[in-house]
mmCIF file as gemmi writes it, N, C-alpha and C atoms, coordinates in Angstrom:
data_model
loop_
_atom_site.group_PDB
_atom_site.id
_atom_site.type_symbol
_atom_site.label_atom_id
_atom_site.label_alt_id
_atom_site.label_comp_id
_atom_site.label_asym_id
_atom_site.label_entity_id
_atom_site.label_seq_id
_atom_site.pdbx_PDB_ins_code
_atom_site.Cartn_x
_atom_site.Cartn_y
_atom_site.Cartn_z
_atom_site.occupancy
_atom_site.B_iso_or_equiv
_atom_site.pdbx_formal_charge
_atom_site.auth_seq_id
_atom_site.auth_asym_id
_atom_site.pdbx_PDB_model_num
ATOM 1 N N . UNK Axp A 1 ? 83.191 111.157 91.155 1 0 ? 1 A 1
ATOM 2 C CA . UNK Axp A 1 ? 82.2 110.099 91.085 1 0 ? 1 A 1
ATOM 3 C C . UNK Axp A 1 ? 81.864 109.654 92.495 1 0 ? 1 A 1
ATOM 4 N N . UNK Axp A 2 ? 80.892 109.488 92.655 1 0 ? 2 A 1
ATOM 5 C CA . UNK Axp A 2 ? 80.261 108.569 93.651 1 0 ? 2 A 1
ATOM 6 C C . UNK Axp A 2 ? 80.405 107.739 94.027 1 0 ? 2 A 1
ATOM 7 N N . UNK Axp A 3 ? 80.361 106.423 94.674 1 0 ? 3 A 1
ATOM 8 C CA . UNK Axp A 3 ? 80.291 104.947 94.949 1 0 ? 3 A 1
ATOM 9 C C . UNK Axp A 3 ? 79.858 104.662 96.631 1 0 ? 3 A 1
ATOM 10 N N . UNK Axp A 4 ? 78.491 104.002 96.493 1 0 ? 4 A 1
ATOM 11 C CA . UNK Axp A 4 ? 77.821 103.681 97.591 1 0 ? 4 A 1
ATOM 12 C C . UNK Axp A 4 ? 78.35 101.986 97.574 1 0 ? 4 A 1
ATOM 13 N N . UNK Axp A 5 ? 78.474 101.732 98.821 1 0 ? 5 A 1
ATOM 14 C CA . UNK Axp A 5 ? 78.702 100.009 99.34 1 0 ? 5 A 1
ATOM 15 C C . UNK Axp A 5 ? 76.984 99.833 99.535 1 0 ? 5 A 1
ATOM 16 N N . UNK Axp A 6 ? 76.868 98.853 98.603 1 0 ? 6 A 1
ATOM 17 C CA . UNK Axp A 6 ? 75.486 98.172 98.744 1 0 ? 6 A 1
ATOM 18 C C . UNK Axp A 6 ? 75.584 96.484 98.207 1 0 ? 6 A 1
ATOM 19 N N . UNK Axp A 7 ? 74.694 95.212 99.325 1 0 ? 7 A 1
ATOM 20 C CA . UNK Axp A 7 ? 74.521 94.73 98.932 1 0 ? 7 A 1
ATOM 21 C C . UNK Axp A 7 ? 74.523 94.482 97.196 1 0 ? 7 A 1
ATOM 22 N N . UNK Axp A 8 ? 74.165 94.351 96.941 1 0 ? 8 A 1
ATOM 23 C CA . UNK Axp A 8 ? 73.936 94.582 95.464 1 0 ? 8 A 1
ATOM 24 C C . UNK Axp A 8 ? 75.678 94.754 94.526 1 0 ? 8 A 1
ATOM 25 N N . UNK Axp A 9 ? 76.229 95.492 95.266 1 0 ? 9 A 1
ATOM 26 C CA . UNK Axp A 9 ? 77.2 95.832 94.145 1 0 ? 9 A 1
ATOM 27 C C . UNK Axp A 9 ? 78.713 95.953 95.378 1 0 ? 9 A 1
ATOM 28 N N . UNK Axp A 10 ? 79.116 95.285 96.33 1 0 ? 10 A 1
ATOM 29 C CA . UNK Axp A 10 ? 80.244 95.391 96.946 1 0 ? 10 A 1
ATOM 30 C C . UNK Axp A 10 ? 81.099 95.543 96.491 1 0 ? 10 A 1
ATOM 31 N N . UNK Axp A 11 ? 81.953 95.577 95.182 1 0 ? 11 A 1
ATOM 32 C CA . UNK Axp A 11 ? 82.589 95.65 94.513 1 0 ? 11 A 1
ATOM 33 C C . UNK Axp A 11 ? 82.663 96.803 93.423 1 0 ? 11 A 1
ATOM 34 N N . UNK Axp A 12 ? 84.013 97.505 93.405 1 0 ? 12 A 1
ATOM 35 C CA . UNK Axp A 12 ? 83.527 98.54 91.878 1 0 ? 12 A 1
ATOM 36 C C . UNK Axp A 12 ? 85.017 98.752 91.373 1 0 ? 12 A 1
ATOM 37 N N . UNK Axp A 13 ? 84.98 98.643 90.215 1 0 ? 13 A 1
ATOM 38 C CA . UNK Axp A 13 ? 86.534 98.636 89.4 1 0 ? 13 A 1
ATOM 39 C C . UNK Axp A 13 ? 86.914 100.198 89.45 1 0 ? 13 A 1
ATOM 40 N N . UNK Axp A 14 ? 88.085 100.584 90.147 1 0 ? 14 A 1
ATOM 41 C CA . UNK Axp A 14 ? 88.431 102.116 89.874 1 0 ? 14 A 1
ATOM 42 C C . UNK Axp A 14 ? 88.609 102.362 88.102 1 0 ? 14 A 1
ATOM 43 N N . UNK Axp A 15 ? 88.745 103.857 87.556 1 0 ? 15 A 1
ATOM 44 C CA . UNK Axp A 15 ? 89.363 104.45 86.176 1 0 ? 15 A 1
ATOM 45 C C . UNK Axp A 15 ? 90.783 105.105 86.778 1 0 ? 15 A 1
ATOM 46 N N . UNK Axp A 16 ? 91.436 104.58 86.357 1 0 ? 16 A 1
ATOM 47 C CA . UNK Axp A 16 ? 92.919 105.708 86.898 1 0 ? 16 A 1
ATOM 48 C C . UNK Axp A 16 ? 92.172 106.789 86.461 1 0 ? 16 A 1
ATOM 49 N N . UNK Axp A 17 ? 93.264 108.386 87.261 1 0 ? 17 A 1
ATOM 50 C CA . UNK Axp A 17 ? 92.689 109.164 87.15 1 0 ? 17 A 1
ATOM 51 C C . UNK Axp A 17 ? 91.69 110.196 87.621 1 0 ? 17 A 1
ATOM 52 N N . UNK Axp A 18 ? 91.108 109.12 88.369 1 0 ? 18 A 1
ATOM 53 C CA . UNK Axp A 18 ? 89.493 109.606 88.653 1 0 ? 18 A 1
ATOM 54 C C . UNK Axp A 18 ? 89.331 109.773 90.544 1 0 ? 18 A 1
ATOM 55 N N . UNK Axp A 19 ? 88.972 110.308 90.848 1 0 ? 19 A 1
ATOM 56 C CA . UNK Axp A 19 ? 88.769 110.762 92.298 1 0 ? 19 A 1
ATOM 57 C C . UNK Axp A 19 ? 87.007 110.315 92.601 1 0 ? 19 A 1
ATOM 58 N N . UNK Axp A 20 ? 86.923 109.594 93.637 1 0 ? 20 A 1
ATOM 59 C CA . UNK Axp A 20 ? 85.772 108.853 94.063 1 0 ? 20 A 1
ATOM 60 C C . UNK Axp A 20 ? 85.424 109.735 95.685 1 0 ? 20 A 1
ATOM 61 N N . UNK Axp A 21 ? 84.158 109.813 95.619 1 0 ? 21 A 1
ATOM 62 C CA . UNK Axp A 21 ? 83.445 110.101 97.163 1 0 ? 21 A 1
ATOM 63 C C . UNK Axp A 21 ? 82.991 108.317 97.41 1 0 ? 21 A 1
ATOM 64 N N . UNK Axp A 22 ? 83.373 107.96 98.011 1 0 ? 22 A 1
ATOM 65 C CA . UNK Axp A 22 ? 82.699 106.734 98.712 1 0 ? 22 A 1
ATOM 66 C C . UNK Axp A 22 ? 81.949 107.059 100.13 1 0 ? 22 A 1
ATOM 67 N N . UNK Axp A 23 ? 80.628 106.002 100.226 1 0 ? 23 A 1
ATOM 68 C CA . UNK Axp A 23 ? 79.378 105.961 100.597 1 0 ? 23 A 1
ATOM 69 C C . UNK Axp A 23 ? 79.331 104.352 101.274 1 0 ? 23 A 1
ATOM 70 N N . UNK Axp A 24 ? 80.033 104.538 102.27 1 0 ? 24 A 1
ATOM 71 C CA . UNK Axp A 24 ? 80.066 103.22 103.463 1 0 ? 24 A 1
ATOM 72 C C . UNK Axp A 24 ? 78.911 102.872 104.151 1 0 ? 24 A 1
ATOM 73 N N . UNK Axp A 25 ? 77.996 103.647 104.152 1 0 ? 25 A 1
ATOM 74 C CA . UNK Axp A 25 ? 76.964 103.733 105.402 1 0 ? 25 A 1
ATOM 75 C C . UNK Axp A 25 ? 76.491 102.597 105.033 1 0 ? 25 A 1
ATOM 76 N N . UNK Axp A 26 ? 75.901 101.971 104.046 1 0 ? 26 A 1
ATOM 77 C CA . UNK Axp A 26 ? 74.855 100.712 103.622 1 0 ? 26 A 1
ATOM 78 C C . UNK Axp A 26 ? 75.769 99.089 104.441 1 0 ? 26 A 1
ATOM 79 N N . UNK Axp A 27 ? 77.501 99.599 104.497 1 0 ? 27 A 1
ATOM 80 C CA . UNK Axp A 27 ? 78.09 98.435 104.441 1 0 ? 27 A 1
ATOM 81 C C . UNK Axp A 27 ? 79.731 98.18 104.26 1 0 ? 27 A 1
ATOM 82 N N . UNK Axp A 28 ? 80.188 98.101 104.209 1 0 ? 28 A 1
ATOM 83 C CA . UNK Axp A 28 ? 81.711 97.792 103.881 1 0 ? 28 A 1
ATOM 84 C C . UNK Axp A 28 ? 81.358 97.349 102.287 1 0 ? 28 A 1
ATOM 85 N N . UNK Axp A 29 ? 83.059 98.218 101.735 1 0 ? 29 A 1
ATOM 86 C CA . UNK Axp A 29 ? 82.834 98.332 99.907 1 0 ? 29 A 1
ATOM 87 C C . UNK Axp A 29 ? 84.276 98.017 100.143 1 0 ? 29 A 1
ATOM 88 N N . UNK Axp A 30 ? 84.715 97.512 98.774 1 0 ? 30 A 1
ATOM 89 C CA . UNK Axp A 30 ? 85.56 97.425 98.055 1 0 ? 30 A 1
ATOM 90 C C . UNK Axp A 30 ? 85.765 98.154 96.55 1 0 ? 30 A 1
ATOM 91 N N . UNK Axp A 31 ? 86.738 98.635 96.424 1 0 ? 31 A 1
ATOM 92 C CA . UNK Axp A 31 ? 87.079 99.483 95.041 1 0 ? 31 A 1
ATOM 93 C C . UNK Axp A 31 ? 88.567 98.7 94.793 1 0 ? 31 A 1
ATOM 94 N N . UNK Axp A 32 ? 87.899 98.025 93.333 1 0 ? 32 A 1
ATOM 95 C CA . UNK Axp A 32 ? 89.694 97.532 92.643 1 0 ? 32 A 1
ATOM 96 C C . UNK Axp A 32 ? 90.535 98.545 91.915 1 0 ? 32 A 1
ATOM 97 N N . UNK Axp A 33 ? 91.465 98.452 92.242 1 0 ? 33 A 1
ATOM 98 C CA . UNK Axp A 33 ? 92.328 99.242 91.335 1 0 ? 33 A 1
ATOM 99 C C . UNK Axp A 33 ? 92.504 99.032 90.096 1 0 ? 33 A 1
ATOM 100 N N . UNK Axp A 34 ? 92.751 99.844 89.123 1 0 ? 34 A 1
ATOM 101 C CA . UNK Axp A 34 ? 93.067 99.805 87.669 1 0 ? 34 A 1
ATOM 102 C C . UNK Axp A 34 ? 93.817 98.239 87.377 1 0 ? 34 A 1
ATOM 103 N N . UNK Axp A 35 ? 93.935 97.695 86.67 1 0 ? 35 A 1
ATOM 104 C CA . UNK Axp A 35 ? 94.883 96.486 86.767 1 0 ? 35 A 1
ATOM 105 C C . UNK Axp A 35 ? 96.148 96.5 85.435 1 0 ? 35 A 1
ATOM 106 N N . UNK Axp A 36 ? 95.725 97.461 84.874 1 0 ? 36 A 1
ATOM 107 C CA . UNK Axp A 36 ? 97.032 98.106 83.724 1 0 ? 36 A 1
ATOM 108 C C . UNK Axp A 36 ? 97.46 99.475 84.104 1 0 ? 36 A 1
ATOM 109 N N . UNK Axp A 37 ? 98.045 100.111 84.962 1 0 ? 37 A 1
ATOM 110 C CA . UNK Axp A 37 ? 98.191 101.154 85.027 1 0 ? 37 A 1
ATOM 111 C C . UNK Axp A 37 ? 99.218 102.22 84.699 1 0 ? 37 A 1
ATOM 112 N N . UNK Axp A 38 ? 99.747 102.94 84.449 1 0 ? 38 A 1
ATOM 113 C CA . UNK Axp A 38 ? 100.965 103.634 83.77 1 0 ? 38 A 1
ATOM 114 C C . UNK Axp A 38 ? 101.359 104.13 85.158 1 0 ? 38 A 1
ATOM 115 N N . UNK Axp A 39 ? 103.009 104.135 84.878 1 0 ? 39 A 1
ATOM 116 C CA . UNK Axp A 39 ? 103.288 105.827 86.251 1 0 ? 39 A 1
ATOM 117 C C . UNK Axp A 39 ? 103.081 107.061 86.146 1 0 ? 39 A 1
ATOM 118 N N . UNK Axp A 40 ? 103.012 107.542 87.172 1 0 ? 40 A 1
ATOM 119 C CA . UNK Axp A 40 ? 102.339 108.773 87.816 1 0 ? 40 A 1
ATOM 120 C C . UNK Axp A 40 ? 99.983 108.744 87.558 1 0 ? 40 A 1
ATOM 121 N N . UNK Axp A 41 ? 99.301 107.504 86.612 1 0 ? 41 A 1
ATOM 122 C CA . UNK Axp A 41 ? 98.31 107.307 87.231 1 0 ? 41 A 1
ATOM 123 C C . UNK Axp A 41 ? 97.993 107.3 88.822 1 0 ? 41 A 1
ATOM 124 N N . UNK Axp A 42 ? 96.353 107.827 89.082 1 0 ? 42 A 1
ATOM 125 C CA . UNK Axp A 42 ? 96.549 107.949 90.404 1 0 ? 42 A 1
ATOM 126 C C . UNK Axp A 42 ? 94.819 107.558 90.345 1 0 ? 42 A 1
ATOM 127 N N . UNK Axp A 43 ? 94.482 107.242 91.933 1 0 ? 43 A 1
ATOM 128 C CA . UNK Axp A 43 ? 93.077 106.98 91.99 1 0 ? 43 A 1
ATOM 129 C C . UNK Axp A 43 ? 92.806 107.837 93.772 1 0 ? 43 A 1
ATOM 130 N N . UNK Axp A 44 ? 91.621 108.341 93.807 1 0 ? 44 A 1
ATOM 131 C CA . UNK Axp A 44 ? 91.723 109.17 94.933 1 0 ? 44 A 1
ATOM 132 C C . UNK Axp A 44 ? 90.586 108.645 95.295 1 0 ? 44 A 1
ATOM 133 N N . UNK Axp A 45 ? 90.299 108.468 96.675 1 0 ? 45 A 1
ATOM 134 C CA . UNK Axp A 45 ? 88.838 108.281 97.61 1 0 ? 45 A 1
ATOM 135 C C . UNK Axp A 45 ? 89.042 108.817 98.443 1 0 ? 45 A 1
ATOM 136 N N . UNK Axp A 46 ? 87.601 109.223 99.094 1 0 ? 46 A 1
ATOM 137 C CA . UNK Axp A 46 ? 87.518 110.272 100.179 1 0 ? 46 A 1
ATOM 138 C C . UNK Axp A 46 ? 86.237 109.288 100.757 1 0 ? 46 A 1
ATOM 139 N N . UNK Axp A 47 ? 86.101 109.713 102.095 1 0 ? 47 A 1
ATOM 140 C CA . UNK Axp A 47 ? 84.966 108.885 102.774 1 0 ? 47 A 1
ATOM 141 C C . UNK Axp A 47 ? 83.387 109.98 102.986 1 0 ? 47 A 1
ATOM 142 N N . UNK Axp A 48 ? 82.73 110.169 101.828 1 0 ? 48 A 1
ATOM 143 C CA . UNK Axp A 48 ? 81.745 111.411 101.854 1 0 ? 48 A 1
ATOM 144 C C . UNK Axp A 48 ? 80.932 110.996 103.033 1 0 ? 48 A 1
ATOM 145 N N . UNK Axp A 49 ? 80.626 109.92 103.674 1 0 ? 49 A 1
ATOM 146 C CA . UNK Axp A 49 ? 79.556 109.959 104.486 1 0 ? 49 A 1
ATOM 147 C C . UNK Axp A 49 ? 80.037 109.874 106.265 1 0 ? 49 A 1
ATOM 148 N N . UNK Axp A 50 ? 81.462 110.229 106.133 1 0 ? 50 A 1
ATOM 149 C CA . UNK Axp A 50 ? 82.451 109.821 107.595 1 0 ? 50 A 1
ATOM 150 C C . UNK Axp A 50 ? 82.216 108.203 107.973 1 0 ? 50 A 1
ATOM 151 N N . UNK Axp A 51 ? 81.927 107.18 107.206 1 0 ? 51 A 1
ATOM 152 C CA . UNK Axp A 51 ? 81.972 106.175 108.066 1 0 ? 51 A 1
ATOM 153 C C . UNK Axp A 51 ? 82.574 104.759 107.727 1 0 ? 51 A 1
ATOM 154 N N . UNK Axp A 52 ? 84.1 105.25 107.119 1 0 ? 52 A 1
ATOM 155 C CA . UNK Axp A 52 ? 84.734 104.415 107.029 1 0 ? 52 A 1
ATOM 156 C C . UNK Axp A 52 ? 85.497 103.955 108.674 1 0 ? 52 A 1
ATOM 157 N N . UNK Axp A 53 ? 85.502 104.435 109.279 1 0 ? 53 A 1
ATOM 158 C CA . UNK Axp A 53 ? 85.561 103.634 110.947 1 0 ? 53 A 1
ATOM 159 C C . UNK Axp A 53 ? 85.021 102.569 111.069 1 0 ? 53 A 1
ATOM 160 N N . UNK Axp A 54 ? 83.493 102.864 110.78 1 0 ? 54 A 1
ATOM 161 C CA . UNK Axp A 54 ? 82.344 101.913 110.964 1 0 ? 54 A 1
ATOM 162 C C . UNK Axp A 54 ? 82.611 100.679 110.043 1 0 ? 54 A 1
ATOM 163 N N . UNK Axp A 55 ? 82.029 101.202 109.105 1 0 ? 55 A 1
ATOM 164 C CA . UNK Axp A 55 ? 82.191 100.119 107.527 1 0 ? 55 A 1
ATOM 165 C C . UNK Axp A 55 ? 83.781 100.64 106.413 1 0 ? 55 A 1
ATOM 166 N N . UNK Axp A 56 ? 84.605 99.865 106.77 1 0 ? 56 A 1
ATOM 167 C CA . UNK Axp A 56 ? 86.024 100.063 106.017 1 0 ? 56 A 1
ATOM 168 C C . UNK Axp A 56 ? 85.849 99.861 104.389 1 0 ? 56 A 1
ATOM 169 N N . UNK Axp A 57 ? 86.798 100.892 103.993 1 0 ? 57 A 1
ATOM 170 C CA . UNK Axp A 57 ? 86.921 100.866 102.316 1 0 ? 57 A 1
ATOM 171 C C . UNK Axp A 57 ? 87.842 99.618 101.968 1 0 ? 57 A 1
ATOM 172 N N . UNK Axp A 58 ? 87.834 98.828 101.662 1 0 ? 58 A 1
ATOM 173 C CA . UNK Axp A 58 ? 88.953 98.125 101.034 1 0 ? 58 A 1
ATOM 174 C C . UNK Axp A 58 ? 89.352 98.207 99.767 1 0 ? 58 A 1
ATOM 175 N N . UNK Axp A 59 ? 90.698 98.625 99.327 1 0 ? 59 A 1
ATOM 176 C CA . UNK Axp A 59 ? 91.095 99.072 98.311 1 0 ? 59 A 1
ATOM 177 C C . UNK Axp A 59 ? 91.985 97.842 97.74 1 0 ? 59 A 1
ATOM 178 N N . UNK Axp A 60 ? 91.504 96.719 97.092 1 0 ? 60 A 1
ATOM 179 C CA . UNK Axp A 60 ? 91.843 96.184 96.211 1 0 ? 60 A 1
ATOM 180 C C . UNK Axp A 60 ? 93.462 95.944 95.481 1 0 ? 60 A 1
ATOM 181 N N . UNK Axp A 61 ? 94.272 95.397 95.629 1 0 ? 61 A 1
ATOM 182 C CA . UNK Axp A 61 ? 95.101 95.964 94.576 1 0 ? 61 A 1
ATOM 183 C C . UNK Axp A 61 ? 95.296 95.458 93.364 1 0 ? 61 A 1
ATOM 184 N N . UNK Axp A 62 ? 94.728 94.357 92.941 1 0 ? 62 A 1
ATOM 185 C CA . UNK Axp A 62 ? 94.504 93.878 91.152 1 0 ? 62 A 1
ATOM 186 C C . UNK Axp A 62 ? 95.884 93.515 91.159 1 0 ? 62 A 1
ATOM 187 N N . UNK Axp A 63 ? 96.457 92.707 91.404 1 0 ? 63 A 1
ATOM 188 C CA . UNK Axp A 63 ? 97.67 91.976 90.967 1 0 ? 63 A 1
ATOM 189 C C . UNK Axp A 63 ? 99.21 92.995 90.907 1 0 ? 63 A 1
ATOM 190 N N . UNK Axp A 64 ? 98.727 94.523 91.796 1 0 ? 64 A 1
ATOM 191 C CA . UNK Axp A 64 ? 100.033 95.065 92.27 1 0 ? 64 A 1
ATOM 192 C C . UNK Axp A 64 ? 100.106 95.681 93.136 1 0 ? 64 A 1
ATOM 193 N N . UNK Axp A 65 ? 101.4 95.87 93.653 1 0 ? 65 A 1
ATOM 194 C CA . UNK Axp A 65 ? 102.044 96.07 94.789 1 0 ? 65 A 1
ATOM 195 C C . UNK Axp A 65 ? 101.111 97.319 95.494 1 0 ? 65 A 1
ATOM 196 N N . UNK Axp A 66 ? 101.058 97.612 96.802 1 0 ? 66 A 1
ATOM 197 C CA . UNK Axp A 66 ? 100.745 98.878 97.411 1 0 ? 66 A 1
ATOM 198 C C . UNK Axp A 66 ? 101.698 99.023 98.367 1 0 ? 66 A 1
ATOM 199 N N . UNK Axp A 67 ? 102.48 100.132 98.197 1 0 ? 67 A 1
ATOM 200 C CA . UNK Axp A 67 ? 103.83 100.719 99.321 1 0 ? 67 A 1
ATOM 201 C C . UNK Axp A 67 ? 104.362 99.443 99.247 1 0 ? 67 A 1
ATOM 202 N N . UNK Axp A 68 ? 105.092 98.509 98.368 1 0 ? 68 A 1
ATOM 203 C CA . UNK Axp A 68 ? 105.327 97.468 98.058 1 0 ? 68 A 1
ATOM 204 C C . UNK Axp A 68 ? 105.219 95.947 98.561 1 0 ? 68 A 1
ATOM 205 N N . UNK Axp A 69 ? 103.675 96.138 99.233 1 0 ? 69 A 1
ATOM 206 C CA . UNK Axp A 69 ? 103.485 95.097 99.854 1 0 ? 69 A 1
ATOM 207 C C . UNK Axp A 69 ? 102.129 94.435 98.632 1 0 ? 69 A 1
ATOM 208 N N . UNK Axp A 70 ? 102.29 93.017 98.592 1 0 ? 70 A 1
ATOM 209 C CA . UNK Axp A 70 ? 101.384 92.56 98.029 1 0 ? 70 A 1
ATOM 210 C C . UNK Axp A 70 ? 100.162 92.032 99.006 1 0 ? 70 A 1
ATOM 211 N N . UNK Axp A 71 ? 99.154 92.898 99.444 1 0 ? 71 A 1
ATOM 212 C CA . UNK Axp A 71 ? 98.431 93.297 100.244 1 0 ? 71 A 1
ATOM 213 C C . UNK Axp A 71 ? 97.202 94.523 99.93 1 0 ? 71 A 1
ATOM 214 N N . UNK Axp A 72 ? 96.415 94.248 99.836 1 0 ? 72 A 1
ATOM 215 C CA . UNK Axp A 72 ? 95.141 94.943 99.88 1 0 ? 72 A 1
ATOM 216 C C . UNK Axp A 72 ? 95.384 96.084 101.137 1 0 ? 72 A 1
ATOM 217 N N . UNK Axp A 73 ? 94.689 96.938 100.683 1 0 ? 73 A 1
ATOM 218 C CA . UNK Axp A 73 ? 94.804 98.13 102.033 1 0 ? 73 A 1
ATOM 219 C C . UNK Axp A 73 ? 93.446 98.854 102.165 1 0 ? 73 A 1
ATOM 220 N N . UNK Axp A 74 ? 93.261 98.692 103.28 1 0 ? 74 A 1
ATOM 221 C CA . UNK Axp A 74 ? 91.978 98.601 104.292 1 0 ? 74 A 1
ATOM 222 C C . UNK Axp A 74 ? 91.97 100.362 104.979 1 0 ? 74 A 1
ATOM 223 N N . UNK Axp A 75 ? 91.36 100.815 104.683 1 0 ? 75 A 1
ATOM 224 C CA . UNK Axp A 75 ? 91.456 101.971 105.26 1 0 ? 75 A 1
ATOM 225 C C . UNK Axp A 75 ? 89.921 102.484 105.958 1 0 ? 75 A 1
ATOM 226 N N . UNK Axp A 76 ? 90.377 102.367 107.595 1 0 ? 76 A 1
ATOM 227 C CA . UNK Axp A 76 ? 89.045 102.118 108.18 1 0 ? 76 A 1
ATOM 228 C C . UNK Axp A 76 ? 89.058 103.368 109.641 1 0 ? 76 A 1
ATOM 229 N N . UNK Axp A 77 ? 89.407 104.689 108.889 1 0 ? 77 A 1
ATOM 230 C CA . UNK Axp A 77 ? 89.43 106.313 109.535 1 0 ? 77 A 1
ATOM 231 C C . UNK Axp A 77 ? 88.573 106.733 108.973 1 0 ? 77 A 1
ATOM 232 N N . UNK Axp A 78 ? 87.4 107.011 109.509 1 0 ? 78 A 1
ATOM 233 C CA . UNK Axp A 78 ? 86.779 108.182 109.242 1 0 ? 78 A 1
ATOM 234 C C . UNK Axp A 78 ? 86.815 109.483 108.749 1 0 ? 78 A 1
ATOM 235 N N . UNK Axp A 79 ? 86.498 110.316 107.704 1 0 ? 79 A 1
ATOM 236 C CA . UNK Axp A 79 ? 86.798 111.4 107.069 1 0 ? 79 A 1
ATOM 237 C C . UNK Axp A 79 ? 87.91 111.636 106.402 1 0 ? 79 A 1
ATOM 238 N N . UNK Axp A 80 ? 88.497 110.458 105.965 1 0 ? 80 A 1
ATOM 239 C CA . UNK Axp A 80 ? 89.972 110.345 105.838 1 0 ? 80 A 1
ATOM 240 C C . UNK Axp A 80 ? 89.585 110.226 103.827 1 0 ? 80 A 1
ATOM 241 N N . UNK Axp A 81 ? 90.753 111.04 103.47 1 0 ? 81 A 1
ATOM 242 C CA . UNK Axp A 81 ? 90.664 111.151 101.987 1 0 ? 81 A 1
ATOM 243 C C . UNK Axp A 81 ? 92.594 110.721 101.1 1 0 ? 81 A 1
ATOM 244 N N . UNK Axp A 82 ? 92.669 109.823 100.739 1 0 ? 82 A 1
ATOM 245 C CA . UNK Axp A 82 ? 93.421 109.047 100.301 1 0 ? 82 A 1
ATOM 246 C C . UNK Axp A 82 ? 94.045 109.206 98.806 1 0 ? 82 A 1
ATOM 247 N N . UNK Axp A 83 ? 95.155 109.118 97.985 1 0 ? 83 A 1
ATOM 248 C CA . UNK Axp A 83 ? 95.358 109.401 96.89 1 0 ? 83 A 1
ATOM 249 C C . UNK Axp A 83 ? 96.686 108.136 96.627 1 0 ? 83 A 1
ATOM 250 N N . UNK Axp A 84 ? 96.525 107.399 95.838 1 0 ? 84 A 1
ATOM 251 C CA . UNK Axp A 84 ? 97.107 106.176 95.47 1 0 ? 84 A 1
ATOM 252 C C . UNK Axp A 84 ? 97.347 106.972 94.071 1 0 ? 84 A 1
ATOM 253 N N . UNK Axp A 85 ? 99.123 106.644 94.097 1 0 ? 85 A 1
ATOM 254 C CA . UNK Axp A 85 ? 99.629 106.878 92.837 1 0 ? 85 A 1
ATOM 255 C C . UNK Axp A 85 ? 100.401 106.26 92.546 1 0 ? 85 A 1
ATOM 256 N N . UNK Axp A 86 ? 100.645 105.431 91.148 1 0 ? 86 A 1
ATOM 257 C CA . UNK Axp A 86 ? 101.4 104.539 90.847 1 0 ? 86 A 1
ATOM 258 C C . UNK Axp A 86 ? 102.629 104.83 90.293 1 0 ? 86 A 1
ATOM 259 N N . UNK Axp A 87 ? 103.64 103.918 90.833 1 0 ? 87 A 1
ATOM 260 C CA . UNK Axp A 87 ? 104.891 104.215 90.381 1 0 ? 87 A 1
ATOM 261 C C . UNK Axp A 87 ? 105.496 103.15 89.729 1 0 ? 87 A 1
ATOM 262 N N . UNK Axp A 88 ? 105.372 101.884 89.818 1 0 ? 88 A 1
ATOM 263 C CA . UNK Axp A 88 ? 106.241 101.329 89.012 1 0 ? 88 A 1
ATOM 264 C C . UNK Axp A 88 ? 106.043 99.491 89.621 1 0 ? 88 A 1
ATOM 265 N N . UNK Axp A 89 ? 106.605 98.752 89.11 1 0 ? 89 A 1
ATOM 266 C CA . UNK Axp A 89 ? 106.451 97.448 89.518 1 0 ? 89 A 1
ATOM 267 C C . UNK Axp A 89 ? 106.744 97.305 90.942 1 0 ? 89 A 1
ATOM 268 N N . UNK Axp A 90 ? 108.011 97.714 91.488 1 0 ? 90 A 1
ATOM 269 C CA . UNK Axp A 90 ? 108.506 97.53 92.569 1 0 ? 90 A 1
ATOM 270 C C . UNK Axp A 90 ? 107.94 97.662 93.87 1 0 ? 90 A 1
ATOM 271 N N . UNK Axp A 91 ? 107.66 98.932 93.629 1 0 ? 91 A 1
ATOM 272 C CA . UNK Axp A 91 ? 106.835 99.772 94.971 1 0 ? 91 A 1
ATOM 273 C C . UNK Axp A 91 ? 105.399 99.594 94.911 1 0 ? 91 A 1
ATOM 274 N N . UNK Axp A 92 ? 105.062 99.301 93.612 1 0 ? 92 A 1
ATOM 275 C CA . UNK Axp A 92 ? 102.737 99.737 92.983 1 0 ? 92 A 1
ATOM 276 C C . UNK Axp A 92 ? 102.796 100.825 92.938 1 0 ? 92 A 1
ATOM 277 N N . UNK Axp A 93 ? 101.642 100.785 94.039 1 0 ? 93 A 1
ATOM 278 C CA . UNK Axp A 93 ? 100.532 102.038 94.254 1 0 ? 93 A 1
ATOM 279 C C . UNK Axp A 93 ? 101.204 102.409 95.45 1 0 ? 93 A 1
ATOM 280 N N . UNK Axp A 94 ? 101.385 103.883 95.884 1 0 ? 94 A 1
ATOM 281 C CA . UNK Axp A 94 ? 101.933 104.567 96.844 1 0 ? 94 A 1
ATOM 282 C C . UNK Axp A 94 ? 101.247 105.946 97.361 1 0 ? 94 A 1
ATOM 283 N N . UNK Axp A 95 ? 101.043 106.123 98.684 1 0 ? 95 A 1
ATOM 284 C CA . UNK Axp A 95 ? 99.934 106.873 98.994 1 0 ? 95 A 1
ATOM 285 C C . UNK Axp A 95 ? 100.57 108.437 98.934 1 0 ? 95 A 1
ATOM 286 N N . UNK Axp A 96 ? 99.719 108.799 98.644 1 0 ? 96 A 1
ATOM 287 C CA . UNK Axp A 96 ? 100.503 110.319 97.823 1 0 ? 96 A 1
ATOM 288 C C . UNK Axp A 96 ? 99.723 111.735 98.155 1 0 ? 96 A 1
């Protein structure tokens, strides 16, 4: 799937599962994570247009942990392609 950062829609709820091209150029986006998720669910983004440097993805975490910090994670590298997989209360989402 797709997902462009636009005025209009800064925000977009991930599907576990599902692998996203994100589309920074318009702006800095945010993608929430699943907020019920099972273990071994996973959510993948890739930066299709190289310009998460420029305009950063912020990845949401919906009320759990990431690498067990309760903290949103900002990922602002260029061409950089990411895979969040969930493990469990303790740890969340863990980059995989």
């Amino acid at each position: 799937k797709t997902q462009n950062g636009t005025d209009s829609a800064p925000t977009y709820d991930a599907i576990v599962n599902t692998s996203y091209m994100i589309d920074t150029t318009a702006g800095a986006f945010t993608v929430k994570l699943p907020a019920n998720p099972a273990v071994n669910d996973y959510v993948d983004f890739a930066d299709q247009a190289s310009q998460f440097a420029t305009n950063k993805l912020t990845v949401g975490r919906n009320g759990k942990n990431i690498q067990t910090l309760a903290e949103d994670l900002e990922i602002n590298v260029a061409n950089t392609s990411t895979r969040l997989t969930y493990t469990g209360t303790t740890n969340g989402w863990v980059l995989s």
